[in-house]
Short mmCIF file of C-alpha atoms and ligand atoms in Angstrom, two decimals:
data_model
loop_
_atom_site.label_atom_id
_atom_site.label_comp_id
_atom_site.label_asym_id
_atom_site.label_seq_id
_atom_site.Cartn_x
_atom_site.Cartn_y
_atom_site.Cartn_z
CA MET V 1 19.25 -41.72 5.56
CA THR V 2 19.37 -37.91 5.30
CA ILE V 3 18.92 -36.36 1.87
CA GLN V 4 21.64 -33.74 1.32
CA ALA V 5 21.09 -30.55 -0.69
CA ALA V 6 23.29 -27.51 -1.13
CA THR V 7 22.64 -23.92 -2.15
CA SER V 8 23.90 -20.38 -1.59
CA VAL V 9 20.96 -19.05 0.46
CA CYS V 10 18.40 -21.15 2.30
CA ILE V 11 15.21 -19.13 2.84
CA ILE V 12 12.93 -20.24 5.66
CA GLY V 13 9.36 -19.17 4.98
CA SER V 14 7.52 -18.51 1.72
CA GLY V 15 5.40 -15.56 2.81
CA PRO V 16 5.89 -12.31 0.89
CA ALA V 17 9.35 -11.72 2.42
CA GLY V 18 10.75 -15.16 1.54
CA LEU V 19 9.20 -15.29 -1.92
CA LEU V 20 10.36 -11.82 -2.92
CA MET V 21 13.84 -12.57 -1.63
CA SER V 22 13.97 -15.79 -3.63
CA GLN V 23 12.95 -13.99 -6.82
CA LEU V 24 15.33 -11.05 -6.39
CA LEU V 25 18.24 -13.40 -5.62
CA ALA V 26 17.38 -15.59 -8.62
CA ASN V 27 17.32 -12.48 -10.85
CA ALA V 28 20.86 -11.74 -9.65
CA GLY V 29 21.95 -15.32 -10.38
CA ILE V 30 22.18 -16.29 -6.69
CA GLU V 31 20.96 -19.85 -6.04
CA ASN V 32 18.44 -20.35 -3.28
CA ILE V 33 16.04 -22.88 -1.81
CA VAL V 34 12.80 -21.94 0.00
CA ILE V 35 11.14 -24.09 2.66
CA ASP V 36 7.78 -23.57 4.39
CA ARG V 37 5.86 -25.48 7.02
CA LYS V 38 2.65 -24.87 5.06
CA GLY V 39 1.62 -25.58 1.45
CA ARG V 40 1.28 -23.13 -1.42
CA ALA V 41 -2.55 -23.11 -1.48
CA TYR V 42 -2.72 -22.29 2.23
CA ILE V 43 -0.19 -19.45 1.92
CA GLU V 44 -1.92 -17.95 -1.13
CA ALA V 45 -5.27 -17.92 0.65
CA ARG V 46 -4.04 -16.13 3.80
CA VAL V 47 -5.94 -12.83 3.75
CA ARG V 48 -3.90 -10.06 5.32
CA ALA V 49 -2.40 -6.85 3.96
CA GLY V 50 -3.96 -4.69 1.28
CA ILE V 51 -2.02 -1.46 0.87
CA LEU V 52 1.35 -1.33 -0.90
CA GLU V 53 3.80 1.54 -0.65
CA GLN V 54 5.46 2.81 -3.82
CA GLY V 55 8.73 1.17 -2.71
CA THR V 56 6.93 -2.18 -2.48
CA VAL V 57 5.48 -1.69 -5.95
CA SER V 58 8.99 -0.83 -7.23
CA ALA V 59 10.35 -4.01 -5.62
CA MET V 60 7.66 -6.07 -7.37
CA ARG V 61 8.61 -4.43 -10.68
CA GLU V 62 12.30 -5.04 -10.04
CA ALA V 63 11.47 -8.68 -9.35
CA GLY V 64 9.59 -8.84 -12.69
CA VAL V 65 6.25 -9.74 -11.08
CA ALA V 66 4.26 -6.51 -11.40
CA ASP V 67 2.34 -7.05 -14.67
CA ARG V 68 -0.96 -7.80 -12.93
CA LEU V 69 -0.30 -5.34 -10.09
CA ASP V 70 0.20 -2.54 -12.63
CA VAL V 71 -3.18 -3.32 -14.20
CA GLU V 72 -5.31 -4.33 -11.20
CA GLY V 73 -3.73 -2.31 -8.36
CA ILE V 74 -5.83 0.71 -7.40
CA PRO V 75 -3.79 3.84 -6.60
CA HIS V 76 -4.93 5.79 -3.55
CA HIS V 77 -4.24 9.51 -3.59
CA GLY V 78 -5.28 10.16 -0.02
CA LEU V 79 -6.87 8.78 3.12
CA ASP V 80 -9.42 9.96 5.66
CA LEU V 81 -9.08 10.00 9.41
CA ALA V 82 -12.32 10.52 11.37
CA PHE V 83 -12.72 11.17 15.07
CA GLU V 84 -16.03 11.41 16.92
CA GLY V 85 -17.92 13.06 14.08
CA ALA V 86 -15.03 15.16 12.68
CA SER V 87 -13.30 14.06 9.50
CA HIS V 88 -9.91 14.99 8.10
CA HIS V 89 -8.67 14.24 4.58
CA ILE V 90 -4.94 13.72 4.07
CA ASP V 91 -3.95 14.43 0.48
CA ILE V 92 -0.95 12.12 0.29
CA VAL V 93 -0.16 12.94 -3.35
CA GLY V 94 -0.34 16.69 -2.72
CA LEU V 95 1.83 16.39 0.38
CA THR V 96 4.41 13.87 -0.83
CA GLY V 97 4.02 13.46 -4.62
CA LYS V 98 3.51 9.72 -4.03
CA THR V 99 0.60 7.28 -3.92
CA VAL V 100 -0.05 3.92 -2.28
CA VAL V 101 -1.73 1.07 -4.13
CA ALA V 102 -4.55 -1.23 -3.00
CA TYR V 103 -3.54 -4.80 -3.97
CA GLY V 104 -4.04 -7.77 -1.66
CA GLN V 105 -1.22 -9.77 -0.08
CA THR V 106 -2.93 -12.86 -1.50
CA GLU V 107 -2.28 -11.47 -4.99
CA VAL V 108 1.32 -10.51 -4.17
CA THR V 109 2.09 -14.08 -3.06
CA LYS V 110 0.25 -15.60 -6.04
CA ASP V 111 2.24 -13.46 -8.51
CA LEU V 112 5.52 -14.37 -6.82
CA PHE V 113 4.68 -18.10 -6.69
CA VAL V 114 3.75 -18.14 -10.39
CA LYS V 115 7.05 -16.55 -11.42
CA ARG V 116 9.22 -18.65 -9.09
CA THR V 117 7.66 -21.91 -10.19
CA GLN V 118 7.79 -20.96 -13.90
CA GLN V 119 11.51 -20.39 -13.44
CA GLY V 120 12.02 -23.71 -11.67
CA GLY V 121 12.53 -22.21 -8.19
CA ARG V 122 13.36 -24.88 -5.59
CA PHE V 123 10.75 -25.27 -2.82
CA TYR V 124 10.04 -27.68 0.01
CA PHE V 125 6.50 -27.29 1.35
CA ASP V 126 4.85 -28.81 4.43
CA VAL V 127 8.15 -29.27 6.19
CA GLU V 128 8.37 -30.20 9.87
CA ASN V 129 10.92 -30.01 12.69
CA VAL V 130 13.03 -27.25 11.15
CA VAL V 131 16.40 -26.88 12.93
CA LEU V 132 19.13 -24.35 12.12
CA SER V 133 22.76 -25.12 12.94
CA GLY V 134 26.32 -23.87 12.42
CA LEU V 135 25.18 -20.25 12.26
CA LYS V 136 28.66 -18.98 13.15
CA SER V 137 30.38 -21.27 10.64
CA ASP V 138 31.03 -20.76 6.90
CA ARG V 139 28.56 -23.46 6.04
CA PRO V 140 25.42 -23.29 8.18
CA ALA V 141 22.71 -25.93 7.70
CA VAL V 142 18.95 -26.27 7.87
CA ASN V 143 17.54 -29.71 8.75
CA PHE V 144 13.91 -30.73 8.51
CA ARG V 145 11.50 -33.54 7.82
CA HIS V 146 9.82 -33.57 4.41
CA ALA V 147 7.51 -36.20 2.89
CA GLY V 148 8.65 -38.80 5.40
CA GLN V 149 12.37 -38.15 4.89
CA ASP V 150 15.07 -36.20 6.70
CA VAL V 151 16.59 -33.42 4.60
CA GLU V 152 19.66 -31.27 5.23
CA ILE V 153 20.37 -28.11 3.23
CA SER V 154 23.85 -26.71 3.59
CA CYS V 155 24.34 -23.11 2.48
CA ASP V 156 26.37 -19.91 2.83
CA TYR V 157 23.56 -17.92 4.44
CA ILE V 158 20.17 -18.56 6.02
CA ALA V 159 17.36 -16.01 5.64
CA GLY V 160 14.82 -16.30 8.47
CA CYS V 161 11.63 -15.10 6.76
CA ASP V 162 9.37 -17.38 8.80
CA GLY V 163 7.08 -14.82 10.40
CA PHE V 164 6.36 -14.13 14.05
CA HIS V 165 5.76 -17.79 14.96
CA GLY V 166 8.77 -19.18 13.09
CA VAL V 167 11.89 -20.87 14.45
CA SER V 168 14.66 -18.64 13.05
CA ARG V 169 14.52 -15.88 15.63
CA ASN V 170 14.85 -18.38 18.47
CA ALA V 171 17.96 -19.88 16.87
CA ILE V 172 19.75 -16.74 18.10
CA PRO V 173 21.11 -17.46 21.60
CA ALA V 174 18.96 -15.97 24.37
CA ASN V 175 21.91 -14.01 25.74
CA VAL V 176 22.31 -12.25 22.37
CA LEU V 177 18.66 -11.71 21.39
CA LYS V 178 16.84 -8.76 22.90
CA THR V 179 13.12 -8.27 22.30
CA TYR V 180 10.81 -5.30 22.80
CA ASP V 181 7.10 -5.93 23.00
CA ARG V 182 3.79 -4.15 23.42
CA VAL V 183 0.47 -5.97 23.27
CA TYR V 184 -2.59 -3.77 22.74
CA PRO V 185 -5.76 -4.47 24.73
CA PHE V 186 -7.85 -5.18 21.59
CA GLY V 187 -7.82 -6.88 18.20
CA TRP V 188 -9.19 -6.24 14.69
CA LEU V 189 -12.08 -8.23 13.33
CA GLY V 190 -11.86 -8.12 9.52
CA ILE V 191 -14.18 -9.27 6.76
CA LEU V 192 -14.10 -9.49 2.98
CA THR V 193 -17.31 -9.13 1.02
CA GLU V 194 -18.18 -9.07 -2.68
CA ARG V 195 -19.79 -5.62 -2.51
CA PRO V 196 -18.54 -2.23 -3.80
CA PRO V 197 -16.57 -0.31 -1.14
CA VAL V 198 -18.16 2.69 0.59
CA SER V 199 -15.05 4.69 -0.26
CA MET V 200 -12.37 4.27 -2.93
CA GLU V 201 -9.76 5.32 -0.35
CA CYS V 202 -9.15 4.13 3.23
CA VAL V 203 -11.24 5.68 6.01
CA TYR V 204 -9.90 5.15 9.55
CA THR V 205 -12.42 6.11 12.25
CA ASN V 206 -12.06 6.48 16.00
CA HIS V 207 -15.67 6.14 17.15
CA PRO V 208 -16.81 6.02 20.80
CA ARG V 209 -17.86 2.38 20.12
CA GLY V 210 -14.35 1.59 18.84
CA PHE V 211 -12.13 1.87 15.77
CA SER V 212 -13.32 1.02 12.26
CA LEU V 213 -11.57 0.91 8.89
CA CYS V 214 -13.09 0.99 5.42
CA SER V 215 -10.75 -0.52 2.86
CA MET V 216 -11.11 -2.36 -0.43
CA ARG V 217 -9.60 -4.91 -2.76
CA SER V 218 -11.32 -3.80 -6.00
CA ALA V 219 -14.26 -1.73 -7.25
CA THR V 220 -16.53 -4.65 -6.32
CA ARG V 221 -14.82 -6.10 -3.25
CA SER V 222 -14.64 -4.46 0.19
CA ARG V 223 -12.39 -5.11 3.16
CA TYR V 224 -13.71 -3.77 6.45
CA TYR V 225 -12.37 -3.95 10.00
CA ILE V 226 -13.63 -3.12 13.49
CA GLN V 227 -11.83 -3.03 16.81
CA CYS V 228 -12.91 -5.94 19.02
CA ASP V 229 -11.93 -7.51 22.31
CA SER V 230 -8.60 -9.34 21.98
CA ASN V 231 -10.14 -12.50 23.46
CA ASP V 232 -13.20 -12.40 21.21
CA ASP V 233 -14.04 -15.28 18.89
CA VAL V 234 -15.22 -14.90 15.26
CA ALA V 235 -17.96 -17.39 16.10
CA ASN V 236 -19.56 -14.59 18.13
CA TRP V 237 -19.81 -12.42 15.02
CA SER V 238 -22.57 -13.31 12.61
CA ASP V 239 -22.52 -11.22 9.42
CA ASP V 240 -25.60 -9.34 10.67
CA ARG V 241 -23.92 -8.44 13.93
CA PHE V 242 -20.81 -7.28 12.07
CA TRP V 243 -22.81 -5.06 9.69
CA ASP V 244 -24.81 -3.47 12.53
CA GLU V 245 -21.68 -2.68 14.49
CA PHE V 246 -19.71 -1.49 11.46
CA ALA V 247 -22.53 0.80 10.30
CA ALA V 248 -22.70 2.31 13.80
CA ARG V 249 -18.97 3.14 13.70
CA ILE V 250 -18.78 4.97 10.35
CA SER V 251 -20.16 8.39 9.46
CA PRO V 252 -23.87 8.62 8.55
CA ASP V 253 -22.83 9.60 4.97
CA LEU V 254 -20.83 6.43 4.54
CA ALA V 255 -23.43 4.31 6.36
CA ALA V 256 -26.02 5.52 3.82
CA LYS V 257 -23.81 4.16 1.00
CA LEU V 258 -22.93 0.88 2.73
CA GLN V 259 -23.82 -2.22 0.72
CA THR V 260 -23.87 -5.24 3.00
CA GLY V 261 -23.65 -8.83 1.88
CA PRO V 262 -22.34 -12.23 2.95
CA SER V 263 -18.72 -12.24 4.11
CA PHE V 264 -16.40 -14.82 2.54
CA GLU V 265 -13.56 -14.27 5.01
CA LYS V 266 -13.76 -13.29 8.63
CA SER V 267 -10.92 -13.34 11.14
CA ILE V 268 -9.58 -11.66 14.25
CA ALA V 269 -6.00 -10.38 14.42
CA PRO V 270 -4.36 -9.33 17.68
CA LEU V 271 -2.53 -5.99 17.77
CA ARG V 272 1.10 -6.03 18.79
CA SER V 273 4.29 -3.99 18.48
CA PHE V 274 7.41 -6.16 18.62
CA VAL V 275 11.07 -5.83 17.65
CA ALA V 276 13.89 -8.37 17.99
CA GLU V 277 17.51 -7.21 17.94
CA PRO V 278 19.93 -7.95 16.34
CA MET V 279 18.59 -9.00 12.93
CA ARG V 280 21.81 -10.82 12.05
CA TYR V 281 23.57 -13.56 13.99
CA GLY V 282 26.56 -15.18 12.26
CA ASN V 283 25.28 -16.18 8.84
CA LEU V 284 21.59 -15.99 9.77
CA PHE V 285 19.64 -12.90 8.73
CA LEU V 286 16.12 -12.19 9.97
CA ALA V 287 13.64 -10.29 7.79
CA GLY V 288 9.97 -9.32 7.98
CA ASP V 289 7.60 -10.51 10.71
CA ALA V 290 10.27 -12.92 11.99
CA ALA V 291 12.01 -9.87 13.45
CA HIS V 292 9.25 -7.33 13.97
CA ILE V 293 5.51 -6.84 14.17
CA VAL V 294 3.58 -3.61 13.88
CA PRO V 295 -0.09 -3.11 14.72
CA PRO V 296 -1.93 -2.97 11.36
CA THR V 297 -3.03 0.69 11.64
CA GLY V 298 -1.22 2.40 8.77
CA ALA V 299 -0.66 -0.81 6.77
CA LYS V 300 3.07 -1.14 7.38
CA GLY V 301 3.77 -4.85 8.09
CA LEU V 302 4.13 -6.21 4.57
CA ASN V 303 5.83 -3.03 3.38
CA LEU V 304 8.35 -3.25 6.20
CA ALA V 305 9.10 -6.87 5.31
CA VAL V 306 9.70 -5.86 1.68
CA ALA V 307 12.02 -3.00 2.73
CA ASP V 308 14.11 -5.45 4.82
CA ILE V 309 14.39 -7.77 1.83
CA ARG V 310 15.45 -5.00 -0.53
CA ILE V 311 18.26 -3.99 1.83
CA LEU V 312 19.33 -7.59 2.48
CA VAL V 313 19.31 -8.58 -1.19
CA ARG V 314 21.41 -5.55 -2.12
CA GLY V 315 23.94 -6.65 0.47
CA LEU V 316 24.02 -10.25 -0.74
CA VAL V 317 24.36 -9.17 -4.37
CA GLU V 318 27.37 -7.01 -3.39
CA ARG V 319 28.84 -9.98 -1.52
CA TYR V 320 28.40 -12.46 -4.41
CA ALA V 321 29.22 -10.07 -7.26
CA ARG V 322 32.20 -8.27 -5.72
CA GLY V 323 33.10 -10.05 -2.50
CA ASN V 324 32.15 -6.87 -0.60
CA THR V 325 30.56 -7.76 2.77
CA HIS V 326 30.11 -4.18 3.99
CA HIS V 327 26.35 -4.10 3.31
CA ILE V 328 25.58 -7.44 4.92
CA ASP V 329 27.82 -6.54 7.85
CA THR V 330 25.80 -3.37 8.49
CA TYR V 331 22.40 -4.94 7.62
CA SER V 332 21.08 -5.31 11.15
CA GLN V 333 22.04 -1.82 12.24
CA LYS V 334 20.76 -0.18 9.07
CA VAL V 335 17.48 -2.02 8.86
CA LEU V 336 16.69 -1.63 12.57
CA ALA V 337 17.06 2.16 12.37
CA ARG V 338 14.28 2.14 9.76
CA VAL V 339 12.21 -0.50 11.56
CA TRP V 340 12.02 1.61 14.73
CA LYS V 341 10.77 4.63 12.80
CA VAL V 342 8.01 2.53 11.24
CA GLU V 343 7.21 1.02 14.65
CA ARG V 344 6.85 4.55 15.98
CA PHE V 345 4.41 5.55 13.23
CA SER V 346 2.24 2.43 13.59
CA TRP V 347 2.18 2.82 17.37
CA GLN V 348 1.29 6.50 17.17
CA LEU V 349 -1.51 6.02 14.62
CA SER V 350 -2.86 3.09 16.67
CA ASN V 351 -2.82 5.25 19.81
CA LEU V 352 -4.70 8.02 18.01
CA MET V 353 -7.35 5.93 16.29
CA HIS V 354 -8.51 3.36 18.91
CA GLN V 355 -10.63 3.41 22.03
CA PHE V 356 -8.41 2.25 24.90
CA PRO V 357 -10.38 0.61 27.73
CA ASP V 358 -7.75 1.80 30.24
CA HIS V 359 -7.48 5.42 29.09
CA SER V 360 -7.95 8.05 31.83
CA PRO V 361 -10.06 11.17 31.12
CA PHE V 362 -6.74 13.03 30.67
CA GLU V 363 -5.52 10.56 28.03
CA LYS V 364 -8.84 10.86 26.19
CA LYS V 365 -8.39 14.66 26.10
CA MET V 366 -4.84 14.21 24.77
CA GLN V 367 -6.14 11.97 21.97
CA ARG V 368 -8.78 14.53 21.00
CA ALA V 369 -6.23 17.39 21.15
CA GLU V 370 -3.90 15.43 18.84
CA PHE V 371 -6.71 15.01 16.32
CA ASP V 372 -7.69 18.72 16.55
CA TYR V 373 -4.05 19.68 15.98
CA LEU V 374 -3.86 17.37 12.97
CA MET V 375 -6.93 19.03 11.43
CA GLN V 376 -5.32 22.48 11.70
CA SER V 377 -1.71 21.71 10.89
CA GLU V 378 -0.43 20.94 7.42
CA ALA V 379 2.87 19.91 9.02
CA ALA V 380 1.06 17.24 11.08
CA SER V 381 -0.78 15.97 7.97
CA ARG V 382 2.50 15.91 6.05
CA THR V 383 4.11 13.81 8.79
CA ILE V 384 1.35 11.22 8.48
CA ALA V 385 1.45 11.34 4.67
CA GLU V 386 5.24 10.93 4.56
CA ASN V 387 5.08 7.85 6.79
CA TYR V 388 2.01 6.42 5.07
CA VAL V 389 3.64 6.38 1.63
CA GLY V 390 6.79 4.85 3.12
CA LEU V 391 10.08 6.19 4.46
CA PRO V 392 13.14 6.02 2.20
CA LEU V 393 15.32 2.89 2.40
CA ASP V 394 18.52 4.82 3.16
P1 FAD W 1 4.55 -14.19 6.91
O1 FAD W 1 3.61 -13.65 5.92
O2 FAD W 1 4.04 -14.51 8.29
O3 FAD W 1 5.22 -15.49 6.29
C1 FAD W 1 6.02 -16.37 7.05
C2 FAD W 1 6.01 -17.75 6.41
O4 FAD W 1 6.88 -18.60 7.17
C3 FAD W 1 4.65 -18.41 6.42
O5 FAD W 1 4.32 -18.88 5.12
C4 FAD W 1 4.78 -19.56 7.41
O6 FAD W 1 4.00 -20.69 7.07
C5 FAD W 1 6.27 -19.86 7.33
N1 FAD W 1 6.81 -20.50 8.55
C6 FAD W 1 6.51 -20.25 9.84
N2 FAD W 1 7.22 -21.05 10.65
C7 FAD W 1 7.98 -21.83 9.86
C8 FAD W 1 8.90 -22.86 10.12
N3 FAD W 1 9.18 -23.26 11.36
N4 FAD W 1 9.51 -23.44 9.07
C9 FAD W 1 9.24 -23.06 7.80
N5 FAD W 1 8.35 -22.08 7.50
C10 FAD W 1 7.74 -21.49 8.51
N6 FAD W 1 0.84 -5.20 6.20
C11 FAD W 1 0.87 -4.18 5.29
O7 FAD W 1 1.95 -3.79 4.84
N7 FAD W 1 -0.28 -3.57 4.83
C12 FAD W 1 -1.49 -3.93 5.30
O8 FAD W 1 -2.50 -3.40 4.81
C13 FAD W 1 -1.55 -4.97 6.31
N8 FAD W 1 -2.73 -5.37 6.81
C14 FAD W 1 -2.76 -6.45 7.66
C15 FAD W 1 -3.99 -6.85 8.10
C16 FAD W 1 -4.06 -7.95 8.96
C17 FAD W 1 -5.43 -8.37 9.45
C18 FAD W 1 -2.88 -8.65 9.35
C19 FAD W 1 -2.95 -9.86 10.26
C20 FAD W 1 -1.65 -8.25 8.91
C21 FAD W 1 -1.57 -7.14 8.06
N9 FAD W 1 -0.35 -6.69 7.58
C22 FAD W 1 -0.32 -5.62 6.72
C23 FAD W 1 0.89 -7.36 7.98
C24 FAD W 1 1.43 -8.33 6.92
O9 FAD W 1 0.44 -9.26 6.57
C25 FAD W 1 2.69 -9.06 7.44
O10 FAD W 1 3.58 -8.10 7.94
C26 FAD W 1 3.37 -9.89 6.34
O11 FAD W 1 2.65 -11.06 6.08
C27 FAD W 1 4.80 -10.28 6.74
O12 FAD W 1 5.37 -11.12 5.76
P2 FAD W 1 6.48 -12.19 6.14
O13 FAD W 1 6.81 -12.86 4.85
O14 FAD W 1 7.54 -11.53 6.92
O15 FAD W 1 5.77 -13.19 7.14
C1 DHB W 2 -5.84 -2.61 5.10
C2 DHB W 2 -5.18 -3.03 6.22
C3 DHB W 2 -4.62 -2.09 7.05
O1 DHB W 2 -3.95 -2.48 8.15
C4 DHB W 2 -4.68 -0.74 6.75
O2 DHB W 2 -4.09 0.16 7.58
C5 DHB W 2 -5.30 -0.32 5.59
C6 DHB W 2 -5.89 -1.28 4.77
C7 DHB W 2 -6.46 -3.64 4.21
O3 DHB W 2 -6.41 -4.83 4.55
O4 DHB W 2 -7.00 -3.27 3.17
#
């Protein structure tokens, strides 16, 4: 026997995109159900993003989940880019009038889960065999297995917020879906440690031994990354080896301040640029990592997912409140125009800040010339600042 459920919007995936969407829809009185193939504890513990754009902070406030973020989030007024001994400060507040805020993705998802569950949000966790059907009909459906039973949710719309490895994107017929992909020849090895950060703002360094990034989660907790081989294994990286390599890739001033300690999270993330088009098929909408991936340089992934959701929710609110489908009809086109600009920024900053094993001597000179230009040109710094704080939604 199949258990039948019905709702307005079925959201696949309870990462930041799916959770925020659920909350914003609920605030507008639009019923929704969220399903995820993992459980809440697993999702809350997934250490990933750490830097929120002002637009993301505004979305959290609009959702009514920013009380802790407003107290614990640490505003950053600038960032540093360093290249083979030279260092360049970008005053993002001076150049744009805006800040970004350090606040972990783990905390964003926790805050959203607390609010959704307090309000009686409907969730199915640990689901299996998720299948989407009837996407071109008025009443699409999502079928899955949950706690030993078959479940079918019928709805008006499906939101595919199930990340890069989800099923939603592949529910779009292959002759409709077009994908664009670039895999970088390295990954990021990241650690978290309960030690004060070497800098209260992010420091991105292109060192001859490879990229490094100094980031933080609080005044007592640091998040550090180094470029590593894409096929490397965390098992090869003892804490001691990490600290030696990290210290070698930051400036001597920062290395002198570095407080090392045991790591309590250590993982390797591959670097990829990816876009799937279109982001709407029938009554399925894709949002976040389900539709696009950026390399992490510049901290755009979570922020891009949130921007998609803000645009999609506005469209759905228009549709439910006034029967106006204009905004959902133009969703894919509108959101993709923004996505490509953010892809461009993340790609460009990744190209500037990493050591590429296949770079020719000419390409190395180009990289250095780009950095020298950046150090001399306020216009170039402003371009980075404007992208770093987040492009406008419209
Ligand atoms: P996800 O977070 O991937 O969530 C998708 C959800 O869907 C998951 O819970 C998953 O379990 C679920 N799911 C998958 N398949 C199914 C299925 N078949 N059925 C049901 N559910 C399913 N971004 C930033 O903005 N700033 C940063 O500083 C930053 N740093 C990063 C650092 C690292 C090391 C990494 C790896 C990423 C970083 N990102 C950053 C990117 C950011 O983490 C992602 O872009 C963000 O998680 C995307 O959110 P999402 O909700 O779209 O997808
Ligand atoms: C962090 C991650 C990023 O990708 C980045 O560009 C800056 C900071 C972080 O995890 O803190």
